[in-house]
Coordinates of N, CA, C and O in Angstrom, one line a residue:
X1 N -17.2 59.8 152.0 CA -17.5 60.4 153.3 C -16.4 60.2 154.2 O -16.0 59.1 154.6
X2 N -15.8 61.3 154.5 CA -14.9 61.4 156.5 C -15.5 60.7 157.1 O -16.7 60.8 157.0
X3 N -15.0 59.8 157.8 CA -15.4 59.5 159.2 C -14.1 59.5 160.2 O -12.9 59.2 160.0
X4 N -14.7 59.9 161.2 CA -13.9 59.7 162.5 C -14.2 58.4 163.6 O -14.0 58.6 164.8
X5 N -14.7 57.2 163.0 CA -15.0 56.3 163.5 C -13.7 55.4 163.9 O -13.7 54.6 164.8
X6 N -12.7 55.6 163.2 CA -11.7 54.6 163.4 C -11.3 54.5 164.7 O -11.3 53.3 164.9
X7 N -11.0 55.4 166.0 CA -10.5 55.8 167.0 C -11.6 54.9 167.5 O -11.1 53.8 167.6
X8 N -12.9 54.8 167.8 CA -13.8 54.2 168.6 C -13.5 52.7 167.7 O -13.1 51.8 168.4
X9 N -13.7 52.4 166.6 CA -14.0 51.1 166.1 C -12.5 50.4 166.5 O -12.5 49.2 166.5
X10 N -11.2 51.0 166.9 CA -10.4 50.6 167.5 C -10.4 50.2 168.6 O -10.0 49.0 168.9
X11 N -10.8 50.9 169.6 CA -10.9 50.5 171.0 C -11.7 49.5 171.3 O -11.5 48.9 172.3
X12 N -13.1 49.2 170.2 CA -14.4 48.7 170.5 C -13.7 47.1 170.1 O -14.1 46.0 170.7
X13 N -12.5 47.2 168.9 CA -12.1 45.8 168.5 C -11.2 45.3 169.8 O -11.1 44.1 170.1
X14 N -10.5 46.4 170.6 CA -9.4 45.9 171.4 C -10.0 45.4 172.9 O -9.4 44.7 173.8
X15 N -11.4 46.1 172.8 CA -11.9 45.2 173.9 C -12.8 44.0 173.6 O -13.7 43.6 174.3
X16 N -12.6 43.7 172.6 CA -12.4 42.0 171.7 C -14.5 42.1 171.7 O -15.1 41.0 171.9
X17 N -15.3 43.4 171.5 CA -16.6 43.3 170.9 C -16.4 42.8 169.4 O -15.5 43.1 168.6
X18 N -17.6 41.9 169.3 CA -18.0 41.4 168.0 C -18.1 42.7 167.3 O -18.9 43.4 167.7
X19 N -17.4 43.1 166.3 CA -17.6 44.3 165.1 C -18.1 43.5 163.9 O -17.7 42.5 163.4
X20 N -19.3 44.2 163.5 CA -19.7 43.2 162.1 C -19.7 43.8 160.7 O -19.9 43.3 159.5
X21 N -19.4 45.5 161.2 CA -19.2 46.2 159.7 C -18.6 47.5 160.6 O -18.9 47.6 161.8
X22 N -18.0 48.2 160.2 CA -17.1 49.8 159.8 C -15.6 49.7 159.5 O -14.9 48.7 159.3
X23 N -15.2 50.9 159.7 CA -16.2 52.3 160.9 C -16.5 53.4 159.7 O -16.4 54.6 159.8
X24 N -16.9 52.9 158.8 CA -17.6 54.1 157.7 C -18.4 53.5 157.1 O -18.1 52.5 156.4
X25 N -19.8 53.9 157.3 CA -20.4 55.4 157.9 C -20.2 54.9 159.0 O -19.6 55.4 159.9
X26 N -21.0 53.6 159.1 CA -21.2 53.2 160.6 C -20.6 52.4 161.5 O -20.3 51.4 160.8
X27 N -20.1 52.3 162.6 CA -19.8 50.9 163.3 C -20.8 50.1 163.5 O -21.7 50.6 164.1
X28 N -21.0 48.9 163.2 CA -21.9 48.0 163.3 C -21.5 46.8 164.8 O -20.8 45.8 164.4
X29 N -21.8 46.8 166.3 CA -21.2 46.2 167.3 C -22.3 45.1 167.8 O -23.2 45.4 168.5
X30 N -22.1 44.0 167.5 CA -22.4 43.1 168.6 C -22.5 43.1 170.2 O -21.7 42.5 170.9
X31 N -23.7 43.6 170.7 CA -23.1 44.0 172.3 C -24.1 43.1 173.5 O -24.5 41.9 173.3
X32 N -24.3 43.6 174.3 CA -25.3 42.6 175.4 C -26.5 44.0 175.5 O -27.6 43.8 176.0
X33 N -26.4 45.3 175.0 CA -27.8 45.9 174.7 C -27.8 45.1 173.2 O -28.9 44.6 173.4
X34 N -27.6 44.8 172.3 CA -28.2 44.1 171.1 C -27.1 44.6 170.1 O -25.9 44.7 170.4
X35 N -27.8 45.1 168.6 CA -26.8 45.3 167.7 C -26.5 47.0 167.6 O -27.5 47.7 167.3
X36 N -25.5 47.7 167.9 CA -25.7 48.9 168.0 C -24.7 49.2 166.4 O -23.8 48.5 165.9
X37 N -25.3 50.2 166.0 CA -24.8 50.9 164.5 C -24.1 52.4 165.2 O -25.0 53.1 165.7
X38 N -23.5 52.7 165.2 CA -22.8 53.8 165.8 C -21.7 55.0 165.0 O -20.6 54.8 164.4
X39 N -22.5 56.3 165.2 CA -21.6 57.0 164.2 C -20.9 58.0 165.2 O -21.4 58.4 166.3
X40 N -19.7 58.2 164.7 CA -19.4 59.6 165.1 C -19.1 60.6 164.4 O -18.8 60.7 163.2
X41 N -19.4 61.9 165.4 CA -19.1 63.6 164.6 C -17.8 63.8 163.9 O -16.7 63.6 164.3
X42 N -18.3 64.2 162.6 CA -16.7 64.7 162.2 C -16.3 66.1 163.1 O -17.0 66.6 163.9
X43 N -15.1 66.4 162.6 CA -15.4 68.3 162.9 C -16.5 69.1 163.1 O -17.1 69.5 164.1
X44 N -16.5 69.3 162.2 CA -17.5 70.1 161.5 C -18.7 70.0 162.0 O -19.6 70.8 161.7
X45 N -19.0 68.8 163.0 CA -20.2 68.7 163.5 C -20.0 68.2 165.1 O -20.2 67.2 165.7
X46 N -19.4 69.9 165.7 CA -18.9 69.7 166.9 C -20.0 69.9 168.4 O -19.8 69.6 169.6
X47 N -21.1 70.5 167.5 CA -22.1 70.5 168.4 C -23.5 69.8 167.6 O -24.1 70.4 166.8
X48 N -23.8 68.8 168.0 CA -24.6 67.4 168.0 C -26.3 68.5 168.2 O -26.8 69.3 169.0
X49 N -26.5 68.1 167.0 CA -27.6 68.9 166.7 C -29.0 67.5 166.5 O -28.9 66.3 166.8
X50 N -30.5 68.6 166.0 CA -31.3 67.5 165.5 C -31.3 67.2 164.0 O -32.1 66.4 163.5
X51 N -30.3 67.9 163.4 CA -29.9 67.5 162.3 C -29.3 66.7 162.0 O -29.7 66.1 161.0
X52 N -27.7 66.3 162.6 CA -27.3 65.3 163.0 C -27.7 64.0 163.5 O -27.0 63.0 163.2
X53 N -28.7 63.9 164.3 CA -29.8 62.5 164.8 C -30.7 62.5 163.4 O -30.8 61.3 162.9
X54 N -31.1 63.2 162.8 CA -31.8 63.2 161.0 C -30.5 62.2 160.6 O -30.6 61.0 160.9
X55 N -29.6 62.6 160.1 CA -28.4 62.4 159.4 C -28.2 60.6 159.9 O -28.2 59.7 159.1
X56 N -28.2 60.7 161.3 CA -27.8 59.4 161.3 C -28.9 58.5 161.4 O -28.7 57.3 161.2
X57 N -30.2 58.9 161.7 CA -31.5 58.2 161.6 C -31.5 57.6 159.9 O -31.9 56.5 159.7
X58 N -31.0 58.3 158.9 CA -31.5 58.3 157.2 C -30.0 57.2 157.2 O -30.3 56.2 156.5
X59 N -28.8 57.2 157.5 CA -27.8 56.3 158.0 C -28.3 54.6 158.4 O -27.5 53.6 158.2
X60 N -29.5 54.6 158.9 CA -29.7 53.6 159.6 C -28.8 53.2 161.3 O -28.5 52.2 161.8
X61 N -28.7 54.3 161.7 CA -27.9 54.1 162.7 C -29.0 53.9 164.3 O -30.2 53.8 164.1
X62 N -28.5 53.9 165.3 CA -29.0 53.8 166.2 C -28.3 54.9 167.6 O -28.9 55.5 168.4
X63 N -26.9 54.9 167.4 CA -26.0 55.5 168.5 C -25.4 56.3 167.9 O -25.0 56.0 166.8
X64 N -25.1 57.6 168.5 CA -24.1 58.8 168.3 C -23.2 58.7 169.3 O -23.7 59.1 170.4
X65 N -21.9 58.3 169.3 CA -20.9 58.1 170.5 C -19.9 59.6 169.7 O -19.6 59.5 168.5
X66 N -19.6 60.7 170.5 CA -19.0 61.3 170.5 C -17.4 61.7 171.3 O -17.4 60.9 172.3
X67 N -16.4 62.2 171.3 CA -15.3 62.8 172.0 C -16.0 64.2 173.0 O -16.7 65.1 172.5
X68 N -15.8 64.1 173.7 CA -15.6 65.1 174.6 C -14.4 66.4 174.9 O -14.3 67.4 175.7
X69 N -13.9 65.9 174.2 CA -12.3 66.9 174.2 C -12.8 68.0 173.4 O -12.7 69.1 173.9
X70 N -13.4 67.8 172.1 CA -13.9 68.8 170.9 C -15.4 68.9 170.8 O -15.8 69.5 169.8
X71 N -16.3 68.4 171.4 CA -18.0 68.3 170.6 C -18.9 67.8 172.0 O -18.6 67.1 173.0
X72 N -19.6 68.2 171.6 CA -21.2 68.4 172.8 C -22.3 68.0 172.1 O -22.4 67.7 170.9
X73 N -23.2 68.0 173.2 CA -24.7 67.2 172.5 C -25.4 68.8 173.1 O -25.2 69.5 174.1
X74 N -26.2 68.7 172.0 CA -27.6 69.4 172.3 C -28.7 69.3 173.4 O -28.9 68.1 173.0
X75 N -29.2 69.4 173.8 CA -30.2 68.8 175.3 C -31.2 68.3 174.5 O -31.7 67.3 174.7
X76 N -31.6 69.4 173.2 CA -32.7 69.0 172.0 C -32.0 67.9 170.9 O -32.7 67.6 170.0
X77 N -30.6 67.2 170.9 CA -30.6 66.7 170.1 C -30.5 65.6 170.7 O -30.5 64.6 169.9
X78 N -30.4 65.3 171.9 CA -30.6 64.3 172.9 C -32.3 63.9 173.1 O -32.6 62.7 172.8
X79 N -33.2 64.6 173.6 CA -34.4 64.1 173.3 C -34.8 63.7 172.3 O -35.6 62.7 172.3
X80 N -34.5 64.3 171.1 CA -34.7 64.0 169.7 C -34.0 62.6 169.5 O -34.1 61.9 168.5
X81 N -33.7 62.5 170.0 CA -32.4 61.0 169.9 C -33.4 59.8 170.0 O -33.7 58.9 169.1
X82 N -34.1 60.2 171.8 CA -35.1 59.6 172.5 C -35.9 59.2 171.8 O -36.2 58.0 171.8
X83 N -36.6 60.3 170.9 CA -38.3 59.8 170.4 C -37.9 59.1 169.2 O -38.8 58.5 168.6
X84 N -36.9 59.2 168.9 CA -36.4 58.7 167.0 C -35.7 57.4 167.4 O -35.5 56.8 166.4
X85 N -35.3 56.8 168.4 CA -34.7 55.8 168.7 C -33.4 55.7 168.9 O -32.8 54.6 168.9
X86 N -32.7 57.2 169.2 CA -31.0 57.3 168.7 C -30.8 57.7 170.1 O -31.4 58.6 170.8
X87 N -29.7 56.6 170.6 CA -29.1 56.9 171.7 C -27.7 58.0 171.5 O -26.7 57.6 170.9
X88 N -27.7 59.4 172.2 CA -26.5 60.4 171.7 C -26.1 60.0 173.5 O -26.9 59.9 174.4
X89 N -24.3 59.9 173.4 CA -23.9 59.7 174.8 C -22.1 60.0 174.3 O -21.6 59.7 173.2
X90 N -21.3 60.6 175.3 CA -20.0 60.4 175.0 C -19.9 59.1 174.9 O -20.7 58.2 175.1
X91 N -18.1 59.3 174.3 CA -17.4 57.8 174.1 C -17.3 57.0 175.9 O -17.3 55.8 176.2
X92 N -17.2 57.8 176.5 CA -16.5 57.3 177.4 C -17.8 56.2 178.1 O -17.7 54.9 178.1
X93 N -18.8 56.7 178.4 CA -20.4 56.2 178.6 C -20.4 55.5 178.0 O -20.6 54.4 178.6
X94 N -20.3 55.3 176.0 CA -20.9 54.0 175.6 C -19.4 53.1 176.1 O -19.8 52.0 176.5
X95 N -18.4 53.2 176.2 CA -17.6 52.7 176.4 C -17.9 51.9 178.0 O -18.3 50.7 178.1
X96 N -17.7 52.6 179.0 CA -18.4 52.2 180.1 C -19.8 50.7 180.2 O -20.0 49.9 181.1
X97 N -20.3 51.1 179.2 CA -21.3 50.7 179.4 C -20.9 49.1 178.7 O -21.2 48.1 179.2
X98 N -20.4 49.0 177.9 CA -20.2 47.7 177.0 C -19.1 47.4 177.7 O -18.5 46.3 177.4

């Protein structure tokens, strides 16, 4: 499997977060919200669907941190996120936030 996790699992090491496994499939982060598992979109999956929150739910994931330059979230793949337990937010947000 592609992943485009490297770019985020880089920045997440350089601001010295505990990483405990990636960035393929998942980033696995040590944070002060708890353990987040975090994927991101390849290409191909530039608009953040509920198929994608499936994908990463069967993943065991919890977070969808995307780029903003190339890819968008769905309004429905964002609720869907909600009821399934998957937080979908740009990079910059989860970034912000940790």
């Amino acid at each position: 499997m592609s992943s485009n996790n490297y770019w985020l699992y880089n920045q997440l090491r350089d601001k010295n977060i505990q990483l405990t496994a990636g960035p393929e499939p998942l980033i696995e982060a040590n944070t002060i919200f708890g353990n987040l598992k975090i994927y991101t979109p390849n290409p191909a999956e530039y608009v953040i669907t509920m198929e994608i929150v499936d994908k990463v739910l069967e993943l065991g994931g919890n977070t969808i941190s995307y780029p903003t330059t190339w890819c968008k979230a769905s309004s429905e793949s964002i609720s869907y996120g909600r009821e399934v337990g998957i937080q979908v937010m740009p990079h910059g947000k989860l970034l912000g936030r940790i």
